[in-house]
mmCIF file of C-alpha atoms and ligand atoms in Angstrom:
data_model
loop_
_atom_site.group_PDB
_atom_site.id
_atom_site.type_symbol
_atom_site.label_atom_id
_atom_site.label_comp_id
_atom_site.label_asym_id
_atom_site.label_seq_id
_atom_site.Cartn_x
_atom_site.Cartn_y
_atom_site.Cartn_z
ATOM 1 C CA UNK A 1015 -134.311 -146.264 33.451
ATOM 2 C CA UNK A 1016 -137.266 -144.144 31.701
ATOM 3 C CA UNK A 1017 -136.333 -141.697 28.503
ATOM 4 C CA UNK A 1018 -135.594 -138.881 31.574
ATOM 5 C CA UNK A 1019 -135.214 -139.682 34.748
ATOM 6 C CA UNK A 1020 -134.672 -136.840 37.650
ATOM 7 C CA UNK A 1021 -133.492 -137.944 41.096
ATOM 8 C CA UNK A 1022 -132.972 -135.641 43.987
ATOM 9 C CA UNK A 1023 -133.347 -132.517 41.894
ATOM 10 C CA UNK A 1024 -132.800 -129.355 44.403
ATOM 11 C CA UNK A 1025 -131.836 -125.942 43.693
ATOM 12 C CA UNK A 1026 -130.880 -123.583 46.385
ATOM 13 C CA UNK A 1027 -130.132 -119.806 46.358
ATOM 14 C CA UNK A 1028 -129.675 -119.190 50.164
ATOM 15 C CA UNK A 1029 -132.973 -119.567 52.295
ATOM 16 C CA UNK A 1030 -135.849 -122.172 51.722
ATOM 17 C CA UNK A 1031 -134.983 -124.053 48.473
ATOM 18 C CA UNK A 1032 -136.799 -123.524 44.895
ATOM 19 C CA UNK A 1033 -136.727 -127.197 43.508
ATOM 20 C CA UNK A 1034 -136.512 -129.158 46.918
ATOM 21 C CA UNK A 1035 -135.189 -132.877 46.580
ATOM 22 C CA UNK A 1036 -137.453 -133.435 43.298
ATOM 23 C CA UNK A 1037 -137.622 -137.085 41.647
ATOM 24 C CA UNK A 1038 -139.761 -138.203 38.857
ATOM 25 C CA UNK A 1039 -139.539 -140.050 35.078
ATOM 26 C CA UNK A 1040 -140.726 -139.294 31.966
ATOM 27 C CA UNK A 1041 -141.167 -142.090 29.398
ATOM 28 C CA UNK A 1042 -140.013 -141.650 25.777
ATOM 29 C CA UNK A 1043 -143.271 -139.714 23.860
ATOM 30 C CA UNK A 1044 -145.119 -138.328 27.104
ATOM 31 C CA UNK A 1045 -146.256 -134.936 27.422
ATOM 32 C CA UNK A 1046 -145.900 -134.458 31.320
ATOM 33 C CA UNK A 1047 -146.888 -130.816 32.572
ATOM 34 C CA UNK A 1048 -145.102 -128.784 35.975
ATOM 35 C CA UNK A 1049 -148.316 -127.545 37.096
ATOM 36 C CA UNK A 1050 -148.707 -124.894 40.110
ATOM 37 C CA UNK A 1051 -148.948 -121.784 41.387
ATOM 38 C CA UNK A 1052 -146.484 -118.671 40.810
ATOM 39 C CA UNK A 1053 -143.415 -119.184 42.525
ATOM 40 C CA UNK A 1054 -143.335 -123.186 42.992
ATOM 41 C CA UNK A 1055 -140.678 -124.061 41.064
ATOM 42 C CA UNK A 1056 -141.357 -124.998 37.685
ATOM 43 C CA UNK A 1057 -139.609 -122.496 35.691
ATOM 44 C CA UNK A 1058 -136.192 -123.074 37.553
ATOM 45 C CA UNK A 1059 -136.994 -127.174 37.477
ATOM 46 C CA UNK A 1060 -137.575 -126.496 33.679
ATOM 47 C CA UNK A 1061 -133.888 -124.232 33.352
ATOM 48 C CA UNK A 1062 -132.066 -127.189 35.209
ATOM 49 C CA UNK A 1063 -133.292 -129.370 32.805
ATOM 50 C CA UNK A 1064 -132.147 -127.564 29.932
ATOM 51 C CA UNK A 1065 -129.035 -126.691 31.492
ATOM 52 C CA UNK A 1066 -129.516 -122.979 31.641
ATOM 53 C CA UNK A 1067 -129.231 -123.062 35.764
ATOM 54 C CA UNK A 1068 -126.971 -125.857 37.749
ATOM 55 C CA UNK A 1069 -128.491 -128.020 40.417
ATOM 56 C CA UNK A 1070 -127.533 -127.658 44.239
ATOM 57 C CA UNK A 1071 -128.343 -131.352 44.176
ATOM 58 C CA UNK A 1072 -129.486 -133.976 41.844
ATOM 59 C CA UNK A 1073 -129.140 -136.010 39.065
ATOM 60 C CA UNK A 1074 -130.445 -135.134 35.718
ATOM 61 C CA UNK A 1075 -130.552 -138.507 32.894
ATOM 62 C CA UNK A 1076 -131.567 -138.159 29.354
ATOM 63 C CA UNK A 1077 -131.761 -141.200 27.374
ATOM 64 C CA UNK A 1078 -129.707 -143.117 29.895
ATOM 65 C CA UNK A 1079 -127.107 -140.525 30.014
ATOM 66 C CA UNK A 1080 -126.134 -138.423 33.059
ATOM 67 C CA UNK A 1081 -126.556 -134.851 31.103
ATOM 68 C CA UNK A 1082 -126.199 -133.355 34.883
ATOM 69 C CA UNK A 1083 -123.314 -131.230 34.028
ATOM 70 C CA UNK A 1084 -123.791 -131.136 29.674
ATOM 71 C CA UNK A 1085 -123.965 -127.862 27.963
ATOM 72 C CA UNK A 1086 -127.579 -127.042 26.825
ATOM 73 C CA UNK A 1087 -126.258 -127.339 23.466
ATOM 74 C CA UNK A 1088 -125.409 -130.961 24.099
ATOM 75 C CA UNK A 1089 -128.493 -132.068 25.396
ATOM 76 C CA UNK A 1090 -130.607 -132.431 22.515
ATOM 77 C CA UNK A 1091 -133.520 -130.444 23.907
ATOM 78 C CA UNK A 1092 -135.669 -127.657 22.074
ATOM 79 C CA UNK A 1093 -137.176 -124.732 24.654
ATOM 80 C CA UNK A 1094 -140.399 -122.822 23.983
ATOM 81 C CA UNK A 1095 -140.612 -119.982 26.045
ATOM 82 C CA UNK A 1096 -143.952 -117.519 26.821
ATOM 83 C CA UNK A 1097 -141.722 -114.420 25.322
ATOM 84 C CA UNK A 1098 -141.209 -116.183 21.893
ATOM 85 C CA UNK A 1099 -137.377 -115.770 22.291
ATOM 86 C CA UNK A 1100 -137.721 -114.543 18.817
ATOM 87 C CA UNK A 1101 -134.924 -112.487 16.926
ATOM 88 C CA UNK A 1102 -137.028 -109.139 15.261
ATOM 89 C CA UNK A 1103 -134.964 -107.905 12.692
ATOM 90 C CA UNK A 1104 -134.491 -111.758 11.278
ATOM 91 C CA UNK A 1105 -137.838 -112.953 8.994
ATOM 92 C CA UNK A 1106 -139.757 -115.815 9.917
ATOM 93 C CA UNK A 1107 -137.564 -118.143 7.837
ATOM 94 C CA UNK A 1108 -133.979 -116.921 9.071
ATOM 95 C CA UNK A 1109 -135.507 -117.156 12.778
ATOM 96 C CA UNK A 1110 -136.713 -120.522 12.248
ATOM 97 C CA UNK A 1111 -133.312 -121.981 10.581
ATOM 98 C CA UNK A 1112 -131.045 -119.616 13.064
ATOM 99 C CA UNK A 1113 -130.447 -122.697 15.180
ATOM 100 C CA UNK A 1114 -129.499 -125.046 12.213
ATOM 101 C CA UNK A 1115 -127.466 -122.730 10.541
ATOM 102 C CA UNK A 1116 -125.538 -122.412 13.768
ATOM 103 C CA UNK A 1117 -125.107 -125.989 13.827
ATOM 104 C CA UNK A 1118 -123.936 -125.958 10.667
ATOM 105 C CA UNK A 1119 -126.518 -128.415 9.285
ATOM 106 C CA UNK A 1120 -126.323 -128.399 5.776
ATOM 107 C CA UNK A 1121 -128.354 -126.177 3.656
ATOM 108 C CA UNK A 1122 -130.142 -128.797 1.222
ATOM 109 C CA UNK A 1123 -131.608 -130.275 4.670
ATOM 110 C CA UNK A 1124 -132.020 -127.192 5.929
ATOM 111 C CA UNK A 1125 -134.134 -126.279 3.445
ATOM 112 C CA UNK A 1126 -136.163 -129.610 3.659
ATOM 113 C CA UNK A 1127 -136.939 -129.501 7.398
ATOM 114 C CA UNK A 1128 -137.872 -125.507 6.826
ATOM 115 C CA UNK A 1129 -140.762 -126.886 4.521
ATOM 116 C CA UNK A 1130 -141.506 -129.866 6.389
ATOM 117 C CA UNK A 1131 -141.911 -127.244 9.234
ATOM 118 C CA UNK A 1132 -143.548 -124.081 7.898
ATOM 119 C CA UNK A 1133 -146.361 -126.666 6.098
ATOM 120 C CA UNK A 1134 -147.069 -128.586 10.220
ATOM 121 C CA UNK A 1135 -147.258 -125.028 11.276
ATOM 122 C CA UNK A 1136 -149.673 -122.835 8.513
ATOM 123 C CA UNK A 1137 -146.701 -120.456 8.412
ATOM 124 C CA UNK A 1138 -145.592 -120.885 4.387
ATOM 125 C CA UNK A 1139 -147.591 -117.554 3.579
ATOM 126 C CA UNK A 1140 -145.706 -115.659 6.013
ATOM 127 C CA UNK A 1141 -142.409 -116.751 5.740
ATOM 128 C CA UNK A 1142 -140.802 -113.484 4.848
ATOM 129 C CA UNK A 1143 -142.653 -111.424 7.236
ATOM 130 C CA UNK A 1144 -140.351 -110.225 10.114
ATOM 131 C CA UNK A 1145 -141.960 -110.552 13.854
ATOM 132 C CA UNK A 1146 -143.286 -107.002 13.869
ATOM 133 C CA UNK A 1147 -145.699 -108.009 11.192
ATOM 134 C CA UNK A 1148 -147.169 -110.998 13.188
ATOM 135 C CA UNK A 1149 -150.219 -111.672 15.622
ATOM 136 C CA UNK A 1150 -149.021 -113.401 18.931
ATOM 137 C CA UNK A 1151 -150.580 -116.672 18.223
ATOM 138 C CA UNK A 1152 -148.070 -116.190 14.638
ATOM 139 C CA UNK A 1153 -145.278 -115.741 16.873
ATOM 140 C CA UNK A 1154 -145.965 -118.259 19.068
ATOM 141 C CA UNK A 1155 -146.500 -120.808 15.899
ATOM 142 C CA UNK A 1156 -142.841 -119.608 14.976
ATOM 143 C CA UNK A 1157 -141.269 -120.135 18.251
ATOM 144 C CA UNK A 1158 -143.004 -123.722 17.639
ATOM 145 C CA UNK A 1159 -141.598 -124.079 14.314
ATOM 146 C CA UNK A 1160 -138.036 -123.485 15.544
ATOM 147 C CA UNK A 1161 -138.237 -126.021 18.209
ATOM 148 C CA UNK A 1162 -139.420 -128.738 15.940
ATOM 149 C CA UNK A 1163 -136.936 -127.765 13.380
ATOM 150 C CA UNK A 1164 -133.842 -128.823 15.656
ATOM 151 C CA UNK A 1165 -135.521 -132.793 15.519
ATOM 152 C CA UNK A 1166 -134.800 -132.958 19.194
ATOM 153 C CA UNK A 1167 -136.361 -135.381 21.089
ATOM 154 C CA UNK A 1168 -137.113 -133.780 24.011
ATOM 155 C CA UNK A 1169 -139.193 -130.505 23.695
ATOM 156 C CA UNK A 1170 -139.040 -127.893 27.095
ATOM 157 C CA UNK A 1171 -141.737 -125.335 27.093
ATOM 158 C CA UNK A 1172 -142.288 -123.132 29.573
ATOM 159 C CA UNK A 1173 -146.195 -121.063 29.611
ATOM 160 C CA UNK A 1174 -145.471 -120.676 25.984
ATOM 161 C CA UNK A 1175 -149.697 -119.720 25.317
ATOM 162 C CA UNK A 1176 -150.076 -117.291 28.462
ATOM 163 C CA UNK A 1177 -149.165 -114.198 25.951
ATOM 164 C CA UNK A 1178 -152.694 -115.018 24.055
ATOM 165 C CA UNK A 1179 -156.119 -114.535 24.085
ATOM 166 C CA UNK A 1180 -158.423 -117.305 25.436
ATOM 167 C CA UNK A 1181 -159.746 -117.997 22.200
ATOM 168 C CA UNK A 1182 -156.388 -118.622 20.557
ATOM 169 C CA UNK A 1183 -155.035 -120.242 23.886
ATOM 170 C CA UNK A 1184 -157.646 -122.908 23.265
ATOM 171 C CA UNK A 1185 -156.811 -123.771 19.364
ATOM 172 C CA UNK A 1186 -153.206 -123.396 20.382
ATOM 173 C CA UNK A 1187 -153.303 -126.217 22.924
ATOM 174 C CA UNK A 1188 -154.936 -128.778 20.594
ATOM 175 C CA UNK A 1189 -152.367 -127.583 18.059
ATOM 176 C CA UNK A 1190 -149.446 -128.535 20.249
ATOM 177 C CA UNK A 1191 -150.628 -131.964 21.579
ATOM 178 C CA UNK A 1192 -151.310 -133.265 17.791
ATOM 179 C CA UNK A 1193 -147.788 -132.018 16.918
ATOM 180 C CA UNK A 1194 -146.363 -133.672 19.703
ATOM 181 C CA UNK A 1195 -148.422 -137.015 18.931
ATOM 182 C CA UNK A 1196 -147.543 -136.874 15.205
ATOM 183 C CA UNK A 1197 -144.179 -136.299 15.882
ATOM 184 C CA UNK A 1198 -143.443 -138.407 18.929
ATOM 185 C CA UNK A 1199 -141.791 -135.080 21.071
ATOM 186 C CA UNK A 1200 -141.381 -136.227 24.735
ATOM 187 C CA UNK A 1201 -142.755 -133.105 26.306
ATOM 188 C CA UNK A 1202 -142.423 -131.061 29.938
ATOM 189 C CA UNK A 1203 -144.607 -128.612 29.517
ATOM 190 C CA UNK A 1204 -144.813 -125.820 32.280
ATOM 191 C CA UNK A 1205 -147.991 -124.079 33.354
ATOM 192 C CA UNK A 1206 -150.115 -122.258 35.981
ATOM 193 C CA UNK A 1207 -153.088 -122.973 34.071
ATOM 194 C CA UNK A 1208 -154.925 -126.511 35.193
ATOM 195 C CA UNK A 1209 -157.019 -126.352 32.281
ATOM 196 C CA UNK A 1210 -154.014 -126.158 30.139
ATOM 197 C CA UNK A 1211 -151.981 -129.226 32.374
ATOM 198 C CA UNK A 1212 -155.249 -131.237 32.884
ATOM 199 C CA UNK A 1213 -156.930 -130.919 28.776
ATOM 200 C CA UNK A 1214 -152.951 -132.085 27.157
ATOM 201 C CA UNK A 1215 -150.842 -133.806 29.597
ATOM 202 C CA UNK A 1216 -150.624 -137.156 29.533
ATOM 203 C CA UNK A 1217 -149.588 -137.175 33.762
ATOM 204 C CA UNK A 1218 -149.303 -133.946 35.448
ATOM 205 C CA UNK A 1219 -147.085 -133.173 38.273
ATOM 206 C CA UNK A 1220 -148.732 -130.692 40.811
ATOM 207 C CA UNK A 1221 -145.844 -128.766 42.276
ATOM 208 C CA UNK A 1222 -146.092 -126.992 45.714
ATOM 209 C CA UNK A 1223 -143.448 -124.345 47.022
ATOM 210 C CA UNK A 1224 -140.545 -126.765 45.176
ATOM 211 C CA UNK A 1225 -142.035 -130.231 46.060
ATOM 212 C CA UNK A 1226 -144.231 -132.710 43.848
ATOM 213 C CA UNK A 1227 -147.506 -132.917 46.042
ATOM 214 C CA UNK A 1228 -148.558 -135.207 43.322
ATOM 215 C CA UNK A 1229 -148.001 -136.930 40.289
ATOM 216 C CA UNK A 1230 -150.779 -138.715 37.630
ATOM 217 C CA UNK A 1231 -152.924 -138.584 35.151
ATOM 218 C CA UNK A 1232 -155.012 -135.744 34.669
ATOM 219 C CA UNK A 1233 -158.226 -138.011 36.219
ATOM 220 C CA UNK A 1234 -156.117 -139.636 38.560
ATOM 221 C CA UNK A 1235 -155.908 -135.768 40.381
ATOM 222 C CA UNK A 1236 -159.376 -134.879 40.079
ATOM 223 C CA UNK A 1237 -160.769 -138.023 41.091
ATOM 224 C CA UNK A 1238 -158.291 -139.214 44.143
ATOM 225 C CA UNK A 1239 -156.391 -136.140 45.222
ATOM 226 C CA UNK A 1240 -153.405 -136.737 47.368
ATOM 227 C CA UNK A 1241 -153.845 -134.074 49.769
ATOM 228 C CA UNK A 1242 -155.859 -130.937 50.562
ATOM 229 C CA UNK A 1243 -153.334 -128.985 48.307
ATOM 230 C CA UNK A 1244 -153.862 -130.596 45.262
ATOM 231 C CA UNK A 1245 -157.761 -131.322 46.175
ATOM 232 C CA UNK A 1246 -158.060 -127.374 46.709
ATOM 233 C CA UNK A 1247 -155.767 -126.962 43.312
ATOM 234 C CA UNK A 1248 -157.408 -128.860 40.632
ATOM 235 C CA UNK A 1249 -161.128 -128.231 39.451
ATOM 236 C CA UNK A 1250 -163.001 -125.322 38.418
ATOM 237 C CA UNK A 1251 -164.234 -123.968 41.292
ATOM 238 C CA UNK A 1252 -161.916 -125.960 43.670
ATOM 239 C CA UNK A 1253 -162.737 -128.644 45.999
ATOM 240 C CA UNK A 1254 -164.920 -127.605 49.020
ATOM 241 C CA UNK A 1255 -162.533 -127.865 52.148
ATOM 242 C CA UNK A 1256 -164.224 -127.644 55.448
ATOM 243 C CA UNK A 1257 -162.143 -128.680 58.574
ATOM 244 C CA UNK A 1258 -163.007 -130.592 61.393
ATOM 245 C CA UNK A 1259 -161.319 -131.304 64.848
ATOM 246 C CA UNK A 1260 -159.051 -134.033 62.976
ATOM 247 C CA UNK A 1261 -160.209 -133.997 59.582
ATOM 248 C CA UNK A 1262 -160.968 -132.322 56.143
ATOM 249 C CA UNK A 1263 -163.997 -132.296 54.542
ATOM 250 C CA UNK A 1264 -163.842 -132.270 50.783
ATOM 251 C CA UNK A 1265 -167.157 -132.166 48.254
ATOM 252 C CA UNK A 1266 -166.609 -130.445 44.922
ATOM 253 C CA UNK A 1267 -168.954 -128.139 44.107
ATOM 254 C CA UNK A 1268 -170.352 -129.690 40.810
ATOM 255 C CA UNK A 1269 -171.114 -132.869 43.098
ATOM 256 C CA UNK A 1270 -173.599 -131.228 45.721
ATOM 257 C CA UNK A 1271 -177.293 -131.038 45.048
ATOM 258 C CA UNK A 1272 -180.261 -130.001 46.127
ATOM 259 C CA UNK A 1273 -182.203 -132.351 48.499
ATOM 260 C CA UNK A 1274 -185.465 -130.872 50.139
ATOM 261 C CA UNK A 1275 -185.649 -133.769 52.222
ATOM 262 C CA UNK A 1276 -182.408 -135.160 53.482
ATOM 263 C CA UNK A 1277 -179.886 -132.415 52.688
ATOM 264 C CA UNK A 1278 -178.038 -129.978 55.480
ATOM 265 C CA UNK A 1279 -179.426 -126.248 55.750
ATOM 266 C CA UNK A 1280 -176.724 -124.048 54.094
ATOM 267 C CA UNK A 1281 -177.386 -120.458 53.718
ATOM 268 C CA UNK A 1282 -177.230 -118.634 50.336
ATOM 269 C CA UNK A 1283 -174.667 -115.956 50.213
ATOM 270 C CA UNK A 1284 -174.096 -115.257 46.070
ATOM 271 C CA UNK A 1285 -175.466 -116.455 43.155
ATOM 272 C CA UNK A 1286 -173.294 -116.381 39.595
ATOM 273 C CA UNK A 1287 -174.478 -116.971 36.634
ATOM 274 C CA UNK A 1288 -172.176 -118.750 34.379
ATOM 275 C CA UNK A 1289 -174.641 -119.717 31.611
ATOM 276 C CA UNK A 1290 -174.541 -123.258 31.252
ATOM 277 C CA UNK A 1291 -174.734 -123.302 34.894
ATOM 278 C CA UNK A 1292 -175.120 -121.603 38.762
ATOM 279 C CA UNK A 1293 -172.216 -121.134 40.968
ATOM 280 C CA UNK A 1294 -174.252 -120.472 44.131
ATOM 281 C CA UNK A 1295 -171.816 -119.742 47.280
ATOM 282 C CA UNK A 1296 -173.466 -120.889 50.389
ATOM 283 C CA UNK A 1297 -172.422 -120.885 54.360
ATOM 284 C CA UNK A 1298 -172.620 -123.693 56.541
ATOM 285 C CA UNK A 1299 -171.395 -124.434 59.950
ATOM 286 C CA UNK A 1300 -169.293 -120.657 59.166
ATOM 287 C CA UNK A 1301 -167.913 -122.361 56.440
ATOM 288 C CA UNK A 1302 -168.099 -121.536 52.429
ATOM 289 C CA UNK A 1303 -169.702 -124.281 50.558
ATOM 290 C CA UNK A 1304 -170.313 -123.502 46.631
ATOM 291 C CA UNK A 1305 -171.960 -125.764 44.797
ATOM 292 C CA UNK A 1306 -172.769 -126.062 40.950
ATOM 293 C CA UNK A 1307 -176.199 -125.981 39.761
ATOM 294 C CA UNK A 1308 -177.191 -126.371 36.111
ATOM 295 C CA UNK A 1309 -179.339 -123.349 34.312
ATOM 296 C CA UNK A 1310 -180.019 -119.652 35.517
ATOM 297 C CA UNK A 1311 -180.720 -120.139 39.051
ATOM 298 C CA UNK A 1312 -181.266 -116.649 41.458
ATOM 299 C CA UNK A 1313 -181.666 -116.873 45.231
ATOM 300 C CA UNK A 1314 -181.858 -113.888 47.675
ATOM 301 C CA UNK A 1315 -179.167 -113.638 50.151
ATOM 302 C CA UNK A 1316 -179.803 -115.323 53.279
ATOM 303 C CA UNK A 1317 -182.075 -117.863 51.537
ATOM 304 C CA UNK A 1318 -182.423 -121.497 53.170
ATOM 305 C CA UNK A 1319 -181.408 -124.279 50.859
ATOM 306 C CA UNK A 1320 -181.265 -127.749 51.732
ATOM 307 C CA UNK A 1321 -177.897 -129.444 49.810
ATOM 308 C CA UNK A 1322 -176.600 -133.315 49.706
ATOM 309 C CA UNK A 1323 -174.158 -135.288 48.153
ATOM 310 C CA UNK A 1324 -173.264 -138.881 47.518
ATOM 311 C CA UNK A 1325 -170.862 -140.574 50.339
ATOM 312 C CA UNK A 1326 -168.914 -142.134 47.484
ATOM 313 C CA UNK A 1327 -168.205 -138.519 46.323
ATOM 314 C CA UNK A 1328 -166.783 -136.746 49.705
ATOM 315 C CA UNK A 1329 -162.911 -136.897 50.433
ATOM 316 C CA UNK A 1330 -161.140 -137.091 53.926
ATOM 317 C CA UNK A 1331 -157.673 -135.601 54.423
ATOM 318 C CA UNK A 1332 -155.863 -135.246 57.612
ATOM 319 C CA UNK A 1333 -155.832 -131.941 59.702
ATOM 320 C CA UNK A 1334 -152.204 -132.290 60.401
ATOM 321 C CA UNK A 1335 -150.495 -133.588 57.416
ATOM 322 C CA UNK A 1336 -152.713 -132.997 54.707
ATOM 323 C CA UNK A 1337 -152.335 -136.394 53.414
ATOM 324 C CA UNK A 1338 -156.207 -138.027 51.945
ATOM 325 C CA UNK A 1339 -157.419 -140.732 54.360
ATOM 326 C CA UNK A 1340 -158.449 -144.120 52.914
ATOM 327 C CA UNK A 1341 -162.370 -144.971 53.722
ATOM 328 C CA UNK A 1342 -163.287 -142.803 56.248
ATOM 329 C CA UNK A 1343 -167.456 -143.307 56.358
ATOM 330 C CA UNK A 1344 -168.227 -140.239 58.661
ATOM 331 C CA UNK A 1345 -166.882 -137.636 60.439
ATOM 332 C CA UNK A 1346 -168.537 -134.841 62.508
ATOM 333 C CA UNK A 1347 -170.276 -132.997 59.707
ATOM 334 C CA UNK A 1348 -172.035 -136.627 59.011
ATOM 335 C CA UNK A 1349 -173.180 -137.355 61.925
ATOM 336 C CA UNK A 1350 -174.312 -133.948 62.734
ATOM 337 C CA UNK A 1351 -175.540 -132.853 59.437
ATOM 338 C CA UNK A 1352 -176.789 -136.266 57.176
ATOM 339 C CA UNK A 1353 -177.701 -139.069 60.093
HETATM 340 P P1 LIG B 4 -142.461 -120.587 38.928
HETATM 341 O O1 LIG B 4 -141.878 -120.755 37.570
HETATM 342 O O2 LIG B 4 -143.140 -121.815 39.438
HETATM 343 O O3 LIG B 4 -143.359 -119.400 39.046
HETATM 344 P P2 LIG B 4 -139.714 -120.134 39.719
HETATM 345 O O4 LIG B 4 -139.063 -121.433 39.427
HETATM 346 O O5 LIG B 4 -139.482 -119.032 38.744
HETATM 347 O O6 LIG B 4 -141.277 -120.339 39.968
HETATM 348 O O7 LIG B 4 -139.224 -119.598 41.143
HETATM 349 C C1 LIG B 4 -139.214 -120.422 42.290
HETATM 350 C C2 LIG B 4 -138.604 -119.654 43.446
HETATM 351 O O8 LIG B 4 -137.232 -119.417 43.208
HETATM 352 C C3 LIG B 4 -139.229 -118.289 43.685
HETATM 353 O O9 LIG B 4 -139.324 -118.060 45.055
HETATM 354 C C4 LIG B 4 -138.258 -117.341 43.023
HETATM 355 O O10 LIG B 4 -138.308 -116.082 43.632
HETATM 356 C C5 LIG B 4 -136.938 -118.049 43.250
HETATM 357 N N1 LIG B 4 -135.957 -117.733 42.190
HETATM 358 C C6 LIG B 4 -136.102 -118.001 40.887
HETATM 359 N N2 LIG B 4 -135.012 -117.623 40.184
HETATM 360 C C7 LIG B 4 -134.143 -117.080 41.094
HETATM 361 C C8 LIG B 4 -132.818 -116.511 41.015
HETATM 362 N N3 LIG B 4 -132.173 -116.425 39.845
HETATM 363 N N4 LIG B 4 -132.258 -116.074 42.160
HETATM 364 C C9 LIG B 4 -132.901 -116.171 43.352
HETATM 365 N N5 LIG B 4 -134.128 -116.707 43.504
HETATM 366 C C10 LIG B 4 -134.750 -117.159 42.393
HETATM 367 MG MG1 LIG B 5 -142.197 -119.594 35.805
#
């Protein structure tokens, strides 16, 4: 059995479930991210786990132990929550050492892991300072501190960087994954962010309305999505998704180019600059179809352009279920548009 193992997770609070009949393993030292959009689940998977809500259904094993129905105190977890959780009349110090002291842990070790800590962190300057007196990304390095203080091995955070600025966000997330690596944290780390999930996670799970739609590493989603949902989830733009009578179409936009001679007549409808590159949003067949162009590109509205792409880079999901569909060479939009 892996370092956690969930089978049959559900949680129910009268109509359709939040966590619906949920399975999957972490191994000992992974940083796994719940990825998905508002409302799928991830925060309530993350409070079963922790033991802060009880499952409708489901076993929950740390470690080899069935922690299903332990105390959160028993479960040797640390939680890092967006909010900080922090206490604001306590200073830095007292609010990193609260959970010790209530443990009882004795104060000549206390005092060892509090400079172990406050040196991994860049907090030892500030260590007197009371909440108030912090920035967020401070605050946020404190909430940090306190979870790596406990020396639990599992570490729970839910959007703990969605209170900062992008800048920070960015230095923030390389902070946590070399903390995690250096210390050997196993990690579920929750997130509507894909750029957060897909730049630390060692596998992400892509949750939809309180099912996994998939599970894998980072490249493993981008490059062989399991259905429309997560092909329409992950990448920046999303996946293209045009439907035909039985299929789905999908091209990503930073895989269609311009081909004068054998590319499909799409019709300009925007052009946006993003400086390294050109989102330009086209229509074809009355569907959207962006595509990625590098430098500062400008088309009038209503302009003819002639796009292509590589067979090896379209996807095929079913109509019906969703599901991707091995090796499909051509569909309607082939045959009409490329033969
Ligand atoms: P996420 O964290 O992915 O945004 P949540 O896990 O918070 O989503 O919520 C999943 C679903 O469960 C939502 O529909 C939400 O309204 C519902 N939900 C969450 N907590 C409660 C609760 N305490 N009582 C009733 N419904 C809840
Ligand atoms: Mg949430």
């Amino acid at each position: 059995m892996s370092f956690i193992s969930i089978q049959n997770l559900t949680k129910s609070w009268g109509e359709a479930p939040a966590v619906n009949d949920m399975s999957f393993d972490v191994a000992a030292g992974e940083f796994l991210a719940l990825l998905g959009p508002s409302g799928c689940g991830k925060s309530t998977t993350l409070m079963m786990l922790a033991g802060l809500e009880n499952p409708t259904d489901g076993q929950i094993h740390f470690n080899q132990k069935n922690v299903t129905d332990l105390a959160p105190g028993k479960r040797k977890i640390s939680m890092v929550f967006q909010s900080y959780a922090l206490f604001p009349h306590l200073s830095v110090k007292e609010n990193i050492l609260f959970g010790l002291k209530a443990r009882h842990v004795d104060p000549a070790e206390r005092n060892k892991r509090l400079s172990e800590v406050l040196e991994l962190v860049d907090l030892g300057a500030h260590m007197d300072k009371k909440p108030g007196q912090l920035s967020g990304g401070q605050c946020q390095r404190v909430a940090l501190a306190r979870a790596i203080v406990s020396h639990a091995p599992i570490c729970l955070m839910d959007e703990p960087l969605s209170n900062l600025d992008a800048k920070l966000r960015n230095e923030m997330r390389s902070e946590i994954r070399s903390l995690q690596k250096k210390l050997g944290l196993t990690v579920i780390y929750v997130t509507h962010d894909q750029i957060e999930a897909m730049s630390m996670a060692d596998r992400v799970a892509l949750l939809n309305k309180g099912c996994i739609e998939q599970i894998g590493r980072p490249e493993e989603l981008y490059d062989q999505p399991a259905t429309d949902f997560v092909a329409g989830f992950i990448g920046h733009p999303p996946m293209n998704l045009i439907p035909d009578e039985e299929t789905i179409l999908g091209i990503r936009p930073e895989h269609i180019r311009l081909d004068e001679s054998e590319g499909i007549s799409s019709k300009v409808v925007n052009c946006d600059y993003h400086g390294a590159n050109t989102l330009i949003s086209t229509k074809f067949c009355g569907h959207i179809l962006n595509f990625m162009i590098q430098g500062h590109r400008q088309y009038p509205a209503g302009h003819t352009l002639k796009l292509n792409w590589d067979r090896g880079q379209a996807h095929y999901f079913s109509r019906t279920t969703g599901q991707r569909m091995a090796d499909i060479t051509q569909n309607h939009f082939m045959n009409e548009g490329l033969n």
